[in-house]
Short mmCIF file of C-alpha atoms and ligand atoms in Angstrom, two decimals:
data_model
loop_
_atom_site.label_atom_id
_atom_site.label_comp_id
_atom_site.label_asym_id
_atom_site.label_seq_id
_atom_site.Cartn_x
_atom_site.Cartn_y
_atom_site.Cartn_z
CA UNK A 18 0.00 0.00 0.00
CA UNK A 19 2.69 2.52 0.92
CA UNK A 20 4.42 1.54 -2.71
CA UNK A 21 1.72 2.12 -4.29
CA UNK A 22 0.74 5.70 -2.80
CA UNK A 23 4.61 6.35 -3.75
CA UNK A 24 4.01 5.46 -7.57
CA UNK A 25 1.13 7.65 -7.59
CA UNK A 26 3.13 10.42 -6.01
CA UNK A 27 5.96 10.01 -8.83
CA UNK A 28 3.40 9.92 -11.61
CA UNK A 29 1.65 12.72 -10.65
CA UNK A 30 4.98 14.85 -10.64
CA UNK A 31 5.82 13.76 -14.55
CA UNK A 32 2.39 14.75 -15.04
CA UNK A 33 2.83 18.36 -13.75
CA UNK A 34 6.15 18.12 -15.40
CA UNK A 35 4.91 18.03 -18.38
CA UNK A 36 1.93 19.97 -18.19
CA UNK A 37 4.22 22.71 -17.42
CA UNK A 38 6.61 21.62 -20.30
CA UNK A 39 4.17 22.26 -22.73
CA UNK A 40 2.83 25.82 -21.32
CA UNK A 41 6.32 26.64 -21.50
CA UNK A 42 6.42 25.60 -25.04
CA UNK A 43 2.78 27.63 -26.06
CA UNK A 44 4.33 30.99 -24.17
CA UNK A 45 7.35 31.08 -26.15
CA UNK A 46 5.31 30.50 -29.28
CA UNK A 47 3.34 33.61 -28.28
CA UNK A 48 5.88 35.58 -27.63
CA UNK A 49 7.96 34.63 -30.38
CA UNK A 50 5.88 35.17 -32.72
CA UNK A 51 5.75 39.04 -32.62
CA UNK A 52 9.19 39.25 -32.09
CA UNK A 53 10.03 37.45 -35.53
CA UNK A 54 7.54 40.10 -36.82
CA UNK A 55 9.86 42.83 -36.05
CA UNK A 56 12.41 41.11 -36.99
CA UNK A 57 11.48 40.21 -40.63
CA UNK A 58 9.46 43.72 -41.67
CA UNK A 59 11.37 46.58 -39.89
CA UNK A 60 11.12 48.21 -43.42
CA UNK A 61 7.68 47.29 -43.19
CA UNK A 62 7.02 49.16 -40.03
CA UNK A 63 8.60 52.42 -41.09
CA UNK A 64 6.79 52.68 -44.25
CA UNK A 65 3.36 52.71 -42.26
CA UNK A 66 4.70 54.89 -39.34
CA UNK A 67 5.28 57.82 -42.02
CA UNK A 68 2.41 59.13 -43.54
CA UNK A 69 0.99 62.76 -44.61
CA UNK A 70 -1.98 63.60 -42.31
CA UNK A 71 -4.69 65.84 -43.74
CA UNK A 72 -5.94 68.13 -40.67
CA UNK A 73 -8.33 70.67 -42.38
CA UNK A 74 -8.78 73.92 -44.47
CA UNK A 75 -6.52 76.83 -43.79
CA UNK A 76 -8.90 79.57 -44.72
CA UNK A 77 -11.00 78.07 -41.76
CA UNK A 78 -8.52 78.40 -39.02
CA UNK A 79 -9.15 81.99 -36.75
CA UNK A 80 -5.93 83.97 -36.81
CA UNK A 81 -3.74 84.06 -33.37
CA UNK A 82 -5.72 81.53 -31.89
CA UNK A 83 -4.41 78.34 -31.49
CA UNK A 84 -6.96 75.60 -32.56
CA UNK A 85 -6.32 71.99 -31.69
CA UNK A 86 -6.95 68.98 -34.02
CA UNK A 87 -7.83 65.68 -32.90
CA UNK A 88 -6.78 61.70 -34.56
CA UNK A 89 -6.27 58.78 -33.89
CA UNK A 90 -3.78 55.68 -35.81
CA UNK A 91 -3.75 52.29 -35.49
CA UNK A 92 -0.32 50.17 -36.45
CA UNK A 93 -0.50 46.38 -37.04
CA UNK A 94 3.01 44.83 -36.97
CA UNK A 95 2.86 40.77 -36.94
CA UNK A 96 0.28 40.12 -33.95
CA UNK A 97 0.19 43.41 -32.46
CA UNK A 98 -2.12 46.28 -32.83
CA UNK A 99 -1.74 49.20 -31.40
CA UNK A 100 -4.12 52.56 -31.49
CA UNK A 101 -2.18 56.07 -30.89
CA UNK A 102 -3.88 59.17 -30.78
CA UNK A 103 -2.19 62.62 -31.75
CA UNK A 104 -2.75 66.00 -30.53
CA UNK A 105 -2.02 68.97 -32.89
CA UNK A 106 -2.23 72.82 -32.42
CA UNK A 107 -1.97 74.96 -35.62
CA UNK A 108 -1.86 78.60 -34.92
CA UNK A 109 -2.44 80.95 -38.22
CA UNK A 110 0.03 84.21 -37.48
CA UNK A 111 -1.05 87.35 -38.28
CA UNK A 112 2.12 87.15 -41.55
CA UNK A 113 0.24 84.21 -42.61
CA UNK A 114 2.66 81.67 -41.29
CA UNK A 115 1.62 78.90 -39.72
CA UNK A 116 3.20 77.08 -36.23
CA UNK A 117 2.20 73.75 -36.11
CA UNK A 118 3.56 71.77 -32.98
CA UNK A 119 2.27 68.27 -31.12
CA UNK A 120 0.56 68.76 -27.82
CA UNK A 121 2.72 66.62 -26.16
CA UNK A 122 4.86 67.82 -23.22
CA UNK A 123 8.69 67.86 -23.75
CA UNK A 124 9.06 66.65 -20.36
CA UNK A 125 7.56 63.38 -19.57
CA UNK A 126 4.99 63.52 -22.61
CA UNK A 127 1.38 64.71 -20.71
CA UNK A 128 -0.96 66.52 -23.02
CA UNK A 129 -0.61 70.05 -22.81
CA UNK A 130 -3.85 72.47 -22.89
CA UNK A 131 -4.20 75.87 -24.57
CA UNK A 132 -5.58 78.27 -21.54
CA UNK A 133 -6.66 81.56 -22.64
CA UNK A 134 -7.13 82.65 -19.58
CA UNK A 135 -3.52 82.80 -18.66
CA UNK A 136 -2.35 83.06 -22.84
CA UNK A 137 0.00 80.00 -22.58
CA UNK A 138 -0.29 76.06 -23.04
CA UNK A 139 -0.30 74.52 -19.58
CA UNK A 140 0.97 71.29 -18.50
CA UNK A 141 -1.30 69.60 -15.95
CA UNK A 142 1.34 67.38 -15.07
CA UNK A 143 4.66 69.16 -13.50
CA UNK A 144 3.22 72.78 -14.77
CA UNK A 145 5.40 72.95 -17.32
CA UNK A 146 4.46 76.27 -19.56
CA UNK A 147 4.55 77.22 -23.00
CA UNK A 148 4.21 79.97 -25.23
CA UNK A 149 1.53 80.56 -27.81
CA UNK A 150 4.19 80.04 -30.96
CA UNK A 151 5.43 76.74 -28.54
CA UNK A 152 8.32 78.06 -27.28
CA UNK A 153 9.20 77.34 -23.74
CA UNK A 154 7.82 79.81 -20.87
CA UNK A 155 8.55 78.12 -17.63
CA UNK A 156 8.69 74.28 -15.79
CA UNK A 157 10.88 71.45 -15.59
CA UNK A 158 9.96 70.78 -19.73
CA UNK A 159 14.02 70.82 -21.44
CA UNK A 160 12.59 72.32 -25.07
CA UNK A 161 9.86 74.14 -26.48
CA UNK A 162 7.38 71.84 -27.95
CA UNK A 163 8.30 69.36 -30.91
CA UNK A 164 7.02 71.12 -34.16
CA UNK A 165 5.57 68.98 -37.62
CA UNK A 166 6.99 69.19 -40.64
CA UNK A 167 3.91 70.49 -42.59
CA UNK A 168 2.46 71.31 -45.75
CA UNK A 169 -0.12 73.22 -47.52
CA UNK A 170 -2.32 71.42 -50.43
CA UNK A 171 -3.23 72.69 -53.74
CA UNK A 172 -6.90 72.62 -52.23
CA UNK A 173 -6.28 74.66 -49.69
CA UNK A 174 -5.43 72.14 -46.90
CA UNK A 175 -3.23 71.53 -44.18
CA UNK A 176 -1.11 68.13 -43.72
CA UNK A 177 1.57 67.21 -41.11
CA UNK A 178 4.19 64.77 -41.88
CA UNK A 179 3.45 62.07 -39.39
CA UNK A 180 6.69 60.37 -38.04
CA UNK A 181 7.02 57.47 -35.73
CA UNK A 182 10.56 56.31 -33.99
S1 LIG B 3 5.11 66.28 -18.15
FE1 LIG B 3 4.75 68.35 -18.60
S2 LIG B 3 5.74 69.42 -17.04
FE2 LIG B 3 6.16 67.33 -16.59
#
């Protein structure tokens, strides 16, 4: 009776064994996978990471006030999927230049707001502050806010280059 009991006790081990054999197996499959993804199509991945976005009409934008646009892009590479939404403020000068910068703080990338009560983009995280044309007022932020390549269209509309790293 004891041998028996002891048999059972050595089976059940192999069986756990290999249960966790195989899990190991299915784990590295799944994460793998991906990782040959990024592997094989880097060239892949930049192509759809750089893109020209179309924001809007120029002629639409108010002058000096900085107007904020709004999207969102989703990247498959291999398995993964992933949906990032952008934040851009275009600001028609009175010279009929345009400053076109992400809303994304320099310091540890929170979404900065315009505030006209105060004239300046504010960072809700660390209070970093900004200057209407992006450049930097005050805070802990090390640059003035990163600025898009842009471009106007022959119809009138405005497009950012769109670059990933
Ligand atoms: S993240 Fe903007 S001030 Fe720190």
């Amino acid at each position: 009776m004891h041998e028996a009991g002891h048999e059972h006790g050595i089976s059940r081990r192999s069986f756990v064994t290999g249960v966790v054999g195989i899990l190991g197996g299915l784990i590295a499959a799944l994460v793998g996978l991906p990782a040959i993804g990024y592997l094989i199509s880097p060239a892949l991945k930049r192509q759809s990471a750089d893109e020209w976005v179309p924001l809007g009409l120029v002629e639409d934008l108010p002058q000096g006030e900085p107007t904020l646009f709004s999207f969102t892009r989703t990247k498959q590479v291999g398995w993964e999927r992933t949906a990032n939404s952008y934040g851009v403020y275009v600001v028609r000068r009175a010279d009929g230049e345009l400053d076109v910068f992400s809303n994304v703080c320099t310091h540890l990338s929170c979404r900065v707001s315009w505030s006209e009560d105060v004239d300046e983009y504010v960072c809700p995280c660390h209070d970093g502050r900004f200057a209407k044309d992006g450049s930097l007022i005050s805070g802990p932020p090390p640059r003035p806010l990163d600025r898009f390549e842009h471009r106007l269209e022959e119809d009138g509309r405005l497009s950012i280059h769109l670059q990933e790293g």
